[in-house]
């Protein structure tokens, strides 16, 4: 059986005010204990399996995985490589933040086996980086990109739009700077205000100064248009790639394929069961030391859940919902069950019917969430 493997590294140089990911400011001693617990969890899962498991993708996310010492990253990757049958052409990705690299470290990472990096630039404008609470500057972002480019030929950049004080003009400047670098992949995300974050409390008090919804929509469409004009193919709502450089690991999520997550708060989907580890980093380490169960929740997906996720994930992809596969795999005829809704959405040009698929139009992408709600049973 084939899987994707996710490794969660929950440490950062600082906590950004918009971030609700499971992460905290790094503590070197805790990081060392955490890595030991990770290795233990990986080995325990591998030993519990009776069938050989082939890893098609390995993804180190966070947090900021690149903040770890190279020796610790190497120990984790080596444990994965020795615990699973890793395919020779496996995509092995590392999330990286500017300012956490040296030339020597990048070379070591390549030699360890990493063949793809995702660089969290977010913006090339220093004033926007300060607003976002990022610890790097635009100069450091460019320097980190060039260091990575010397050793790897599969790089992705992350950019955020809808930043407080941002305009369509400054967003366009960010895009053009990214396009000058010609990364193989770009992820562009609208800033999301998550409950419990410092940005959330500023927003509630009316002190955040976000661009209005219409301006944010224009920014998104500008991104689609500029990237398409430069040869990037949009394959998911927020992701664009040169031909052959789509993120294979994330495609597994969006295509409903199996994956295993290791680390605090990591999620897995395997043999029809989804589970998630406990989020607390110290608690994760303490339970590991006691050989206690690390799982916070576990659920076997119902047929209804599987259908809803097939529809939701399918519409996130620009290829859309595979109607034939939905019917064959889950015995659900979407066109029959949602005939009226689909007809209405096609008439207002939110959906387009292909040979065997149903996908969002450019207009439909802007209201994707409401369309998903209408089509899910």
PDB file of C-alpha atoms in Angstrom, residues 64-318:
ATOM      1  CA  UNK A  64       9.134  26.072  10.964  1.00  0.00           C
ATOM      2  CA  UNK A  65      10.877  22.728  10.328  1.00  0.00           C
ATOM      3  CA  UNK A  66      14.007  24.489   9.040  1.00  0.00           C
ATOM      4  CA  UNK A  67      14.571  25.912  12.519  1.00  0.00           C
ATOM      5  CA  UNK A  68      15.668  22.474  13.749  1.00  0.00           C
ATOM      6  CA  UNK A  69      19.321  21.514  13.738  1.00  0.00           C
ATOM      7  CA  UNK A  70      20.298  19.645  10.606  1.00  0.00           C
ATOM      8  CA  UNK A  71      21.288  16.616  12.707  1.00  0.00           C
ATOM      9  CA  UNK A  72      17.747  16.428  14.137  1.00  0.00           C
ATOM     10  CA  UNK A  73      16.092  16.763  10.740  1.00  0.00           C
ATOM     11  CA  UNK A  74      18.465  14.087   9.466  1.00  0.00           C
ATOM     12  CA  UNK A  75      17.581  11.727  12.304  1.00  0.00           C
ATOM     13  CA  UNK A  76      13.864  12.096  11.562  1.00  0.00           C
ATOM     14  CA  UNK A  77      14.239  11.592   7.818  1.00  0.00           C
ATOM     15  CA  UNK A  78      16.574   8.637   8.290  1.00  0.00           C
ATOM     16  CA  UNK A  79      14.025   6.999  10.604  1.00  0.00           C
ATOM     17  CA  UNK A  80      11.302   7.442   7.989  1.00  0.00           C
ATOM     18  CA  UNK A  81      13.563   6.058   5.256  1.00  0.00           C
ATOM     19  CA  UNK A  82      14.441   3.013   7.351  1.00  0.00           C
ATOM     20  CA  UNK A  83      10.870   2.407   8.582  1.00  0.00           C
ATOM     21  CA  UNK A  84       9.076   2.520   5.220  1.00  0.00           C
ATOM     22  CA  UNK A  85       9.747   1.574   1.605  1.00  0.00           C
ATOM     23  CA  UNK A  86      10.384   5.041   0.209  1.00  0.00           C
ATOM     24  CA  UNK A  87      10.052   5.209  -3.569  1.00  0.00           C
ATOM     25  CA  UNK A  88      13.136   6.333  -5.466  1.00  0.00           C
ATOM     26  CA  UNK A  89      11.266   9.285  -6.958  1.00  0.00           C
ATOM     27  CA  UNK A  90       9.498  10.250  -3.734  1.00  0.00           C
ATOM     28  CA  UNK A  91       8.836  13.934  -3.202  1.00  0.00           C
ATOM     29  CA  UNK A  92      10.531  14.930   0.080  1.00  0.00           C
ATOM     30  CA  UNK A  93       9.514  18.447   1.107  1.00  0.00           C
ATOM     31  CA  UNK A  94      10.630  20.809   3.836  1.00  0.00           C
ATOM     32  CA  UNK A  95       8.848  23.989   4.895  1.00  0.00           C
ATOM     33  CA  UNK A  96      11.415  26.756   5.301  1.00  0.00           C
ATOM     34  CA  UNK A  97      11.281  30.283   6.671  1.00  0.00           C
ATOM     35  CA  UNK A  98      13.707  32.989   5.506  1.00  0.00           C
ATOM     36  CA  UNK A  99      16.483  33.648   7.973  1.00  0.00           C
ATOM     37  CA  UNK A 100      16.720  30.032   9.183  1.00  0.00           C
ATOM     38  CA  UNK A 101      19.212  28.860   6.566  1.00  0.00           C
ATOM     39  CA  UNK A 102      22.893  29.024   5.687  1.00  0.00           C
ATOM     40  CA  UNK A 103      24.509  27.779   2.484  1.00  0.00           C
ATOM     41  CA  UNK A 104      26.051  24.929   4.443  1.00  0.00           C
ATOM     42  CA  UNK A 105      22.721  23.914   5.938  1.00  0.00           C
ATOM     43  CA  UNK A 106      20.999  23.901   2.551  1.00  0.00           C
ATOM     44  CA  UNK A 107      23.690  21.628   1.103  1.00  0.00           C
ATOM     45  CA  UNK A 108      23.358  19.263   4.060  1.00  0.00           C
ATOM     46  CA  UNK A 109      19.583  19.159   3.651  1.00  0.00           C
ATOM     47  CA  UNK A 110      19.962  18.256  -0.016  1.00  0.00           C
ATOM     48  CA  UNK A 111      22.483  15.554   0.852  1.00  0.00           C
ATOM     49  CA  UNK A 112      20.105  14.133   3.460  1.00  0.00           C
ATOM     50  CA  UNK A 113      17.522  13.584   0.718  1.00  0.00           C
ATOM     51  CA  UNK A 114      15.262  16.641   0.705  1.00  0.00           C
ATOM     52  CA  UNK A 115      14.394  17.475  -2.909  1.00  0.00           C
ATOM     53  CA  UNK A 116      11.713  20.145  -2.503  1.00  0.00           C
ATOM     54  CA  UNK A 117      11.342  23.221  -0.303  1.00  0.00           C
ATOM     55  CA  UNK A 118       8.442  25.559   0.403  1.00  0.00           C
ATOM     56  CA  UNK A 119       9.637  29.024   1.404  1.00  0.00           C
ATOM     57  CA  UNK A 120       7.306  31.099   3.595  1.00  0.00           C
ATOM     58  CA  UNK A 121       7.975  34.521   2.094  1.00  0.00           C
ATOM     59  CA  UNK A 122       4.406  35.867   2.594  1.00  0.00           C
ATOM     60  CA  UNK A 123       5.408  39.321   1.293  1.00  0.00           C
ATOM     61  CA  UNK A 124       8.378  41.060  -0.327  1.00  0.00           C
ATOM     62  CA  UNK A 125       7.472  44.360   1.357  1.00  0.00           C
ATOM     63  CA  UNK A 126       9.111  44.992   4.724  1.00  0.00           C
ATOM     64  CA  UNK A 127       6.207  47.063   6.044  1.00  0.00           C
ATOM     65  CA  UNK A 128       3.799  44.191   5.336  1.00  0.00           C
ATOM     66  CA  UNK A 129       6.150  41.678   6.938  1.00  0.00           C
ATOM     67  CA  UNK A 130       6.193  43.803  10.102  1.00  0.00           C
ATOM     68  CA  UNK A 131       2.401  43.928  10.174  1.00  0.00           C
ATOM     69  CA  UNK A 132       2.312  40.131   9.836  1.00  0.00           C
ATOM     70  CA  UNK A 133       4.801  39.763  12.685  1.00  0.00           C
ATOM     71  CA  UNK A 134       7.326  37.980  10.487  1.00  0.00           C
ATOM     72  CA  UNK A 135      10.906  37.930  11.760  1.00  0.00           C
ATOM     73  CA  UNK A 136      12.550  38.166   8.330  1.00  0.00           C
ATOM     74  CA  UNK A 137      13.041  41.007   5.842  1.00  0.00           C
ATOM     75  CA  UNK A 138      12.504  41.006   2.082  1.00  0.00           C
ATOM     76  CA  UNK A 139      16.291  40.933   1.647  1.00  0.00           C
ATOM     77  CA  UNK A 140      16.532  37.789   3.779  1.00  0.00           C
ATOM     78  CA  UNK A 141      13.711  36.211   1.751  1.00  0.00           C
ATOM     79  CA  UNK A 142      15.593  36.802  -1.506  1.00  0.00           C
ATOM     80  CA  UNK A 143      18.844  35.535   0.018  1.00  0.00           C
ATOM     81  CA  UNK A 144      17.164  32.358   1.302  1.00  0.00           C
ATOM     82  CA  UNK A 145      15.527  31.738  -2.065  1.00  0.00           C
ATOM     83  CA  UNK A 146      18.857  32.019  -3.890  1.00  0.00           C
ATOM     84  CA  UNK A 147      20.551  29.657  -1.436  1.00  0.00           C
ATOM     85  CA  UNK A 148      17.811  27.077  -1.952  1.00  0.00           C
ATOM     86  CA  UNK A 149      17.888  27.508  -5.728  1.00  0.00           C
ATOM     87  CA  UNK A 150      21.588  26.631  -5.822  1.00  0.00           C
ATOM     88  CA  UNK A 151      20.825  23.164  -4.442  1.00  0.00           C
ATOM     89  CA  UNK A 152      17.211  22.332  -5.333  1.00  0.00           C
ATOM     90  CA  UNK A 153      15.232  22.488  -8.555  1.00  0.00           C
ATOM     91  CA  UNK A 154      11.770  22.254  -7.011  1.00  0.00           C
ATOM     92  CA  UNK A 155      10.888  25.338  -4.979  1.00  0.00           C
ATOM     93  CA  UNK A 156       7.593  26.788  -3.858  1.00  0.00           C
ATOM     94  CA  UNK A 157       6.881  30.273  -2.505  1.00  0.00           C
ATOM     95  CA  UNK A 158       4.033  31.177  -0.145  1.00  0.00           C
ATOM     96  CA  UNK A 159       2.434  34.616  -0.460  1.00  0.00           C
ATOM     97  CA  UNK A 160      -0.419  36.189   1.507  1.00  0.00           C
ATOM     98  CA  UNK A 161      -2.891  38.766   0.192  1.00  0.00           C
ATOM     99  CA  UNK A 162      -5.499  40.779   2.043  1.00  0.00           C
ATOM    100  CA  UNK A 163      -2.908  42.029   4.551  1.00  0.00           C
ATOM    101  CA  UNK A 164      -3.921  45.082   6.635  1.00  0.00           C
ATOM    102  CA  UNK A 165      -3.089  48.204   4.663  1.00  0.00           C
ATOM    103  CA  UNK A 166      -2.380  46.268   1.451  1.00  0.00           C
ATOM    104  CA  UNK A 167      -3.660  47.586  -1.882  1.00  0.00           C
ATOM    105  CA  UNK A 168      -4.142  45.957  -5.249  1.00  0.00           C
ATOM    106  CA  UNK A 169      -1.025  47.829  -6.404  1.00  0.00           C
ATOM    107  CA  UNK A 170       1.227  46.527  -3.610  1.00  0.00           C
ATOM    108  CA  UNK A 171      -0.165  43.008  -4.062  1.00  0.00           C
ATOM    109  CA  UNK A 172       0.678  43.194  -7.758  1.00  0.00           C
ATOM    110  CA  UNK A 173       4.221  44.257  -6.832  1.00  0.00           C
ATOM    111  CA  UNK A 174       4.556  41.187  -4.612  1.00  0.00           C
ATOM    112  CA  UNK A 175       3.393  38.919  -7.411  1.00  0.00           C
ATOM    113  CA  UNK A 176       5.764  40.488  -9.919  1.00  0.00           C
ATOM    114  CA  UNK A 177       8.693  40.065  -7.545  1.00  0.00           C
ATOM    115  CA  UNK A 178       7.836  36.396  -7.108  1.00  0.00           C
ATOM    116  CA  UNK A 179       7.504  35.934 -10.865  1.00  0.00           C
ATOM    117  CA  UNK A 180      10.973  37.413 -11.417  1.00  0.00           C
ATOM    118  CA  UNK A 181      12.353  34.565  -9.305  1.00  0.00           C
ATOM    119  CA  UNK A 182      10.492  31.919 -11.373  1.00  0.00           C
ATOM    120  CA  UNK A 183       9.835  29.350  -8.640  1.00  0.00           C
ATOM    121  CA  UNK A 184       8.392  26.069  -9.845  1.00  0.00           C
ATOM    122  CA  UNK A 185       5.358  26.485  -7.573  1.00  0.00           C
ATOM    123  CA  UNK A 186       3.430  29.286  -5.889  1.00  0.00           C
ATOM    124  CA  UNK A 187       0.830  29.165  -3.124  1.00  0.00           C
ATOM    125  CA  UNK A 188      -1.221  32.343  -2.663  1.00  0.00           C
ATOM    126  CA  UNK A 189      -3.466  32.560   0.371  1.00  0.00           C
ATOM    127  CA  UNK A 190      -5.984  35.123   1.488  1.00  0.00           C
ATOM    128  CA  UNK A 191      -5.298  36.230   5.048  1.00  0.00           C
ATOM    129  CA  UNK A 192      -7.753  34.422   7.302  1.00  0.00           C
ATOM    130  CA  UNK A 193      -8.656  35.850  10.696  1.00  0.00           C
ATOM    131  CA  UNK A 194      -8.708  32.885  13.085  1.00  0.00           C
ATOM    132  CA  UNK A 195     -10.472  33.056  16.433  1.00  0.00           C
ATOM    133  CA  UNK A 196      -8.116  33.228  19.400  1.00  0.00           C
ATOM    134  CA  UNK A 197      -5.254  34.932  17.543  1.00  0.00           C
ATOM    135  CA  UNK A 198      -4.054  38.495  18.270  1.00  0.00           C
ATOM    136  CA  UNK A 199      -5.329  39.531  14.824  1.00  0.00           C
ATOM    137  CA  UNK A 200      -8.792  38.262  15.776  1.00  0.00           C
ATOM    138  CA  UNK A 201      -8.991  40.535  18.811  1.00  0.00           C
ATOM    139  CA  UNK A 202      -7.782  43.539  16.788  1.00  0.00           C
ATOM    140  CA  UNK A 203     -10.370  42.745  14.120  1.00  0.00           C
ATOM    141  CA  UNK A 204     -13.156  42.462  16.721  1.00  0.00           C
ATOM    142  CA  UNK A 205     -12.177  45.916  18.009  1.00  0.00           C
ATOM    143  CA  UNK A 206     -12.159  47.351  14.489  1.00  0.00           C
ATOM    144  CA  UNK A 207      -8.451  48.122  14.656  1.00  0.00           C
ATOM    145  CA  UNK A 208      -6.998  45.795  11.997  1.00  0.00           C
ATOM    146  CA  UNK A 209      -7.554  47.854   8.846  1.00  0.00           C
ATOM    147  CA  UNK A 210      -8.211  44.990   6.445  1.00  0.00           C
ATOM    148  CA  UNK A 211      -8.921  45.633   2.743  1.00  0.00           C
ATOM    149  CA  UNK A 212     -12.629  45.299   1.971  1.00  0.00           C
ATOM    150  CA  UNK A 213     -14.060  42.098   0.473  1.00  0.00           C
ATOM    151  CA  UNK A 214     -14.255  43.507  -3.049  1.00  0.00           C
ATOM    152  CA  UNK A 215     -10.606  44.539  -2.946  1.00  0.00           C
ATOM    153  CA  UNK A 216      -9.606  41.072  -1.706  1.00  0.00           C
ATOM    154  CA  UNK A 217     -11.571  39.463  -4.560  1.00  0.00           C
ATOM    155  CA  UNK A 218      -9.727  41.690  -7.032  1.00  0.00           C
ATOM    156  CA  UNK A 219      -6.404  40.646  -5.488  1.00  0.00           C
ATOM    157  CA  UNK A 220      -7.262  36.979  -5.888  1.00  0.00           C
ATOM    158  CA  UNK A 221      -8.312  37.390  -9.513  1.00  0.00           C
ATOM    159  CA  UNK A 222      -5.203  39.468 -10.202  1.00  0.00           C
ATOM    160  CA  UNK A 223      -3.122  36.589  -8.870  1.00  0.00           C
ATOM    161  CA  UNK A 224      -4.894  34.083 -11.103  1.00  0.00           C
ATOM    162  CA  UNK A 225      -4.479  36.290 -14.183  1.00  0.00           C
ATOM    163  CA  UNK A 226      -0.830  37.212 -13.644  1.00  0.00           C
ATOM    164  CA  UNK A 227       0.277  33.677 -12.824  1.00  0.00           C
ATOM    165  CA  UNK A 228      -1.616  32.191 -15.762  1.00  0.00           C
ATOM    166  CA  UNK A 229      -0.047  34.744 -18.105  1.00  0.00           C
ATOM    167  CA  UNK A 230       3.393  33.619 -16.918  1.00  0.00           C
ATOM    168  CA  UNK A 231       2.751  29.923 -17.568  1.00  0.00           C
ATOM    169  CA  UNK A 232       1.603  28.751 -14.161  1.00  0.00           C
ATOM    170  CA  UNK A 233      -1.354  26.375 -14.069  1.00  0.00           C
ATOM    171  CA  UNK A 234      -3.842  26.756 -11.244  1.00  0.00           C
ATOM    172  CA  UNK A 235      -4.565  23.236 -10.054  1.00  0.00           C
ATOM    173  CA  UNK A 236      -6.192  24.060  -6.709  1.00  0.00           C
ATOM    174  CA  UNK A 237      -7.940  27.146  -5.336  1.00  0.00           C
ATOM    175  CA  UNK A 238      -4.718  28.566  -3.838  1.00  0.00           C
ATOM    176  CA  UNK A 239      -1.996  26.665  -5.687  1.00  0.00           C
ATOM    177  CA  UNK A 240      -0.227  27.234  -9.001  1.00  0.00           C
ATOM    178  CA  UNK A 241       2.576  25.270 -10.624  1.00  0.00           C
ATOM    179  CA  UNK A 242       4.725  24.936 -13.686  1.00  0.00           C
ATOM    180  CA  UNK A 243       3.954  21.720 -15.555  1.00  0.00           C
ATOM    181  CA  UNK A 244       5.016  18.681 -13.539  1.00  0.00           C
ATOM    182  CA  UNK A 245       5.695  20.598 -10.315  1.00  0.00           C
ATOM    183  CA  UNK A 246       2.366  20.267  -8.521  1.00  0.00           C
ATOM    184  CA  UNK A 247       2.829  19.445  -4.833  1.00  0.00           C
ATOM    185  CA  UNK A 248       2.349  15.677  -4.822  1.00  0.00           C
ATOM    186  CA  UNK A 249       1.909  15.478  -1.062  1.00  0.00           C
ATOM    187  CA  UNK A 250      -0.922  18.006  -0.912  1.00  0.00           C
ATOM    188  CA  UNK A 251      -2.538  16.364  -3.936  1.00  0.00           C
ATOM    189  CA  UNK A 252      -2.918  13.252  -1.788  1.00  0.00           C
ATOM    190  CA  UNK A 253      -5.072  15.213   0.660  1.00  0.00           C
ATOM    191  CA  UNK A 254      -7.191  16.768  -2.067  1.00  0.00           C
ATOM    192  CA  UNK A 255      -7.633  13.473  -3.903  1.00  0.00           C
ATOM    193  CA  UNK A 256      -8.721  11.659  -0.745  1.00  0.00           C
ATOM    194  CA  UNK A 257      -5.711   9.337  -0.669  1.00  0.00           C
ATOM    195  CA  UNK A 258      -4.217   7.834   2.478  1.00  0.00           C
ATOM    196  CA  UNK A 259      -1.603   9.544   4.614  1.00  0.00           C
ATOM    197  CA  UNK A 260      -0.066   9.199   8.061  1.00  0.00           C
ATOM    198  CA  UNK A 261       0.847  12.173  10.244  1.00  0.00           C
ATOM    199  CA  UNK A 262       3.430  12.031  13.017  1.00  0.00           C
ATOM    200  CA  UNK A 263       3.911  14.571  15.788  1.00  0.00           C
ATOM    201  CA  UNK A 264       1.805  16.742  18.078  1.00  0.00           C
ATOM    202  CA  UNK A 265      -1.557  17.544  16.513  1.00  0.00           C
ATOM    203  CA  UNK A 266      -0.804  15.632  13.297  1.00  0.00           C
ATOM    204  CA  UNK A 267      -3.753  14.007  11.509  1.00  0.00           C
ATOM    205  CA  UNK A 268      -3.929  10.729   9.602  1.00  0.00           C
ATOM    206  CA  UNK A 269      -6.332   9.010   7.214  1.00  0.00           C
ATOM    207  CA  UNK A 270      -5.712   5.304   6.797  1.00  0.00           C
ATOM    208  CA  UNK A 271      -7.951   2.339   5.927  1.00  0.00           C
ATOM    209  CA  UNK A 272     -11.123   4.416   6.203  1.00  0.00           C
ATOM    210  CA  UNK A 273     -10.213   5.778   9.650  1.00  0.00           C
ATOM    211  CA  UNK A 274      -9.206   9.346  10.501  1.00  0.00           C
ATOM    212  CA  UNK A 275      -7.398  10.201  13.704  1.00  0.00           C
ATOM    213  CA  UNK A 276      -5.479  13.076  15.227  1.00  0.00           C
ATOM    214  CA  UNK A 277      -2.724  13.218  17.811  1.00  0.00           C
ATOM    215  CA  UNK A 278      -2.939  15.341  20.936  1.00  0.00           C
ATOM    216  CA  UNK A 279      -1.938  18.952  20.234  1.00  0.00           C
ATOM    217  CA  UNK A 280       0.012  19.775  23.390  1.00  0.00           C
ATOM    218  CA  UNK A 281       3.744  19.547  22.669  1.00  0.00           C
ATOM    219  CA  UNK A 282       4.825  18.843  26.248  1.00  0.00           C
ATOM    220  CA  UNK A 283       1.911  16.458  26.710  1.00  0.00           C
ATOM    221  CA  UNK A 284       2.906  14.624  23.532  1.00  0.00           C
ATOM    222  CA  UNK A 285       6.456  14.170  24.869  1.00  0.00           C
ATOM    223  CA  UNK A 286       5.289  13.113  28.337  1.00  0.00           C
ATOM    224  CA  UNK A 287       2.837  10.543  26.975  1.00  0.00           C
ATOM    225  CA  UNK A 288       5.505   9.199  24.638  1.00  0.00           C
ATOM    226  CA  UNK A 289       7.912   8.748  27.555  1.00  0.00           C
ATOM    227  CA  UNK A 290       5.202   6.763  29.384  1.00  0.00           C
ATOM    228  CA  UNK A 291       4.464   4.698  26.242  1.00  0.00           C
ATOM    229  CA  UNK A 292       0.884   5.994  26.447  1.00  0.00           C
ATOM    230  CA  UNK A 293      -1.538   6.480  23.567  1.00  0.00           C
ATOM    231  CA  UNK A 294      -0.834   9.681  21.624  1.00  0.00           C
ATOM    232  CA  UNK A 295      -4.175   9.799  19.822  1.00  0.00           C
ATOM    233  CA  UNK A 296      -6.674  12.507  20.754  1.00  0.00           C
ATOM    234  CA  UNK A 297      -9.558  11.326  18.549  1.00  0.00           C
ATOM    235  CA  UNK A 298     -10.365   8.571  16.098  1.00  0.00           C
ATOM    236  CA  UNK A 299     -13.338   8.137  13.761  1.00  0.00           C
ATOM    237  CA  UNK A 300     -14.349   5.763  11.015  1.00  0.00           C
ATOM    238  CA  UNK A 301     -15.830   7.830   8.206  1.00  0.00           C
ATOM    239  CA  UNK A 302     -19.462   7.169   7.349  1.00  0.00           C
ATOM    240  CA  UNK A 303     -20.570   6.896   3.742  1.00  0.00           C
ATOM    241  CA  UNK A 304     -22.159  10.331   4.042  1.00  0.00           C
ATOM    242  CA  UNK A 305     -18.886  11.843   5.307  1.00  0.00           C
ATOM    243  CA  UNK A 306     -16.958  10.226   2.463  1.00  0.00           C
ATOM    244  CA  UNK A 307     -19.385  11.647  -0.120  1.00  0.00           C
ATOM    245  CA  UNK A 308     -19.238  15.137   1.386  1.00  0.00           C
ATOM    246  CA  UNK A 309     -15.445  15.110   1.462  1.00  0.00           C
ATOM    247  CA  UNK A 310     -15.273  13.823  -2.115  1.00  0.00           C
ATOM    248  CA  UNK A 311     -17.409  16.787  -3.230  1.00  0.00           C
ATOM    249  CA  UNK A 312     -15.606  19.355  -1.064  1.00  0.00           C
ATOM    250  CA  UNK A 313     -12.118  18.247  -2.081  1.00  0.00           C
ATOM    251  CA  UNK A 314     -13.111  17.786  -5.712  1.00  0.00           C
ATOM    252  CA  UNK A 315     -14.328  21.377  -5.990  1.00  0.00           C
ATOM    253  CA  UNK A 316     -11.078  22.668  -4.477  1.00  0.00           C
ATOM    254  CA  UNK A 317      -9.297  21.196  -7.495  1.00  0.00           C
ATOM    255  CA  UNK A 318      -9.597  22.973 -10.822  1.00  0.00           C
TER     256      UNK A 318
END
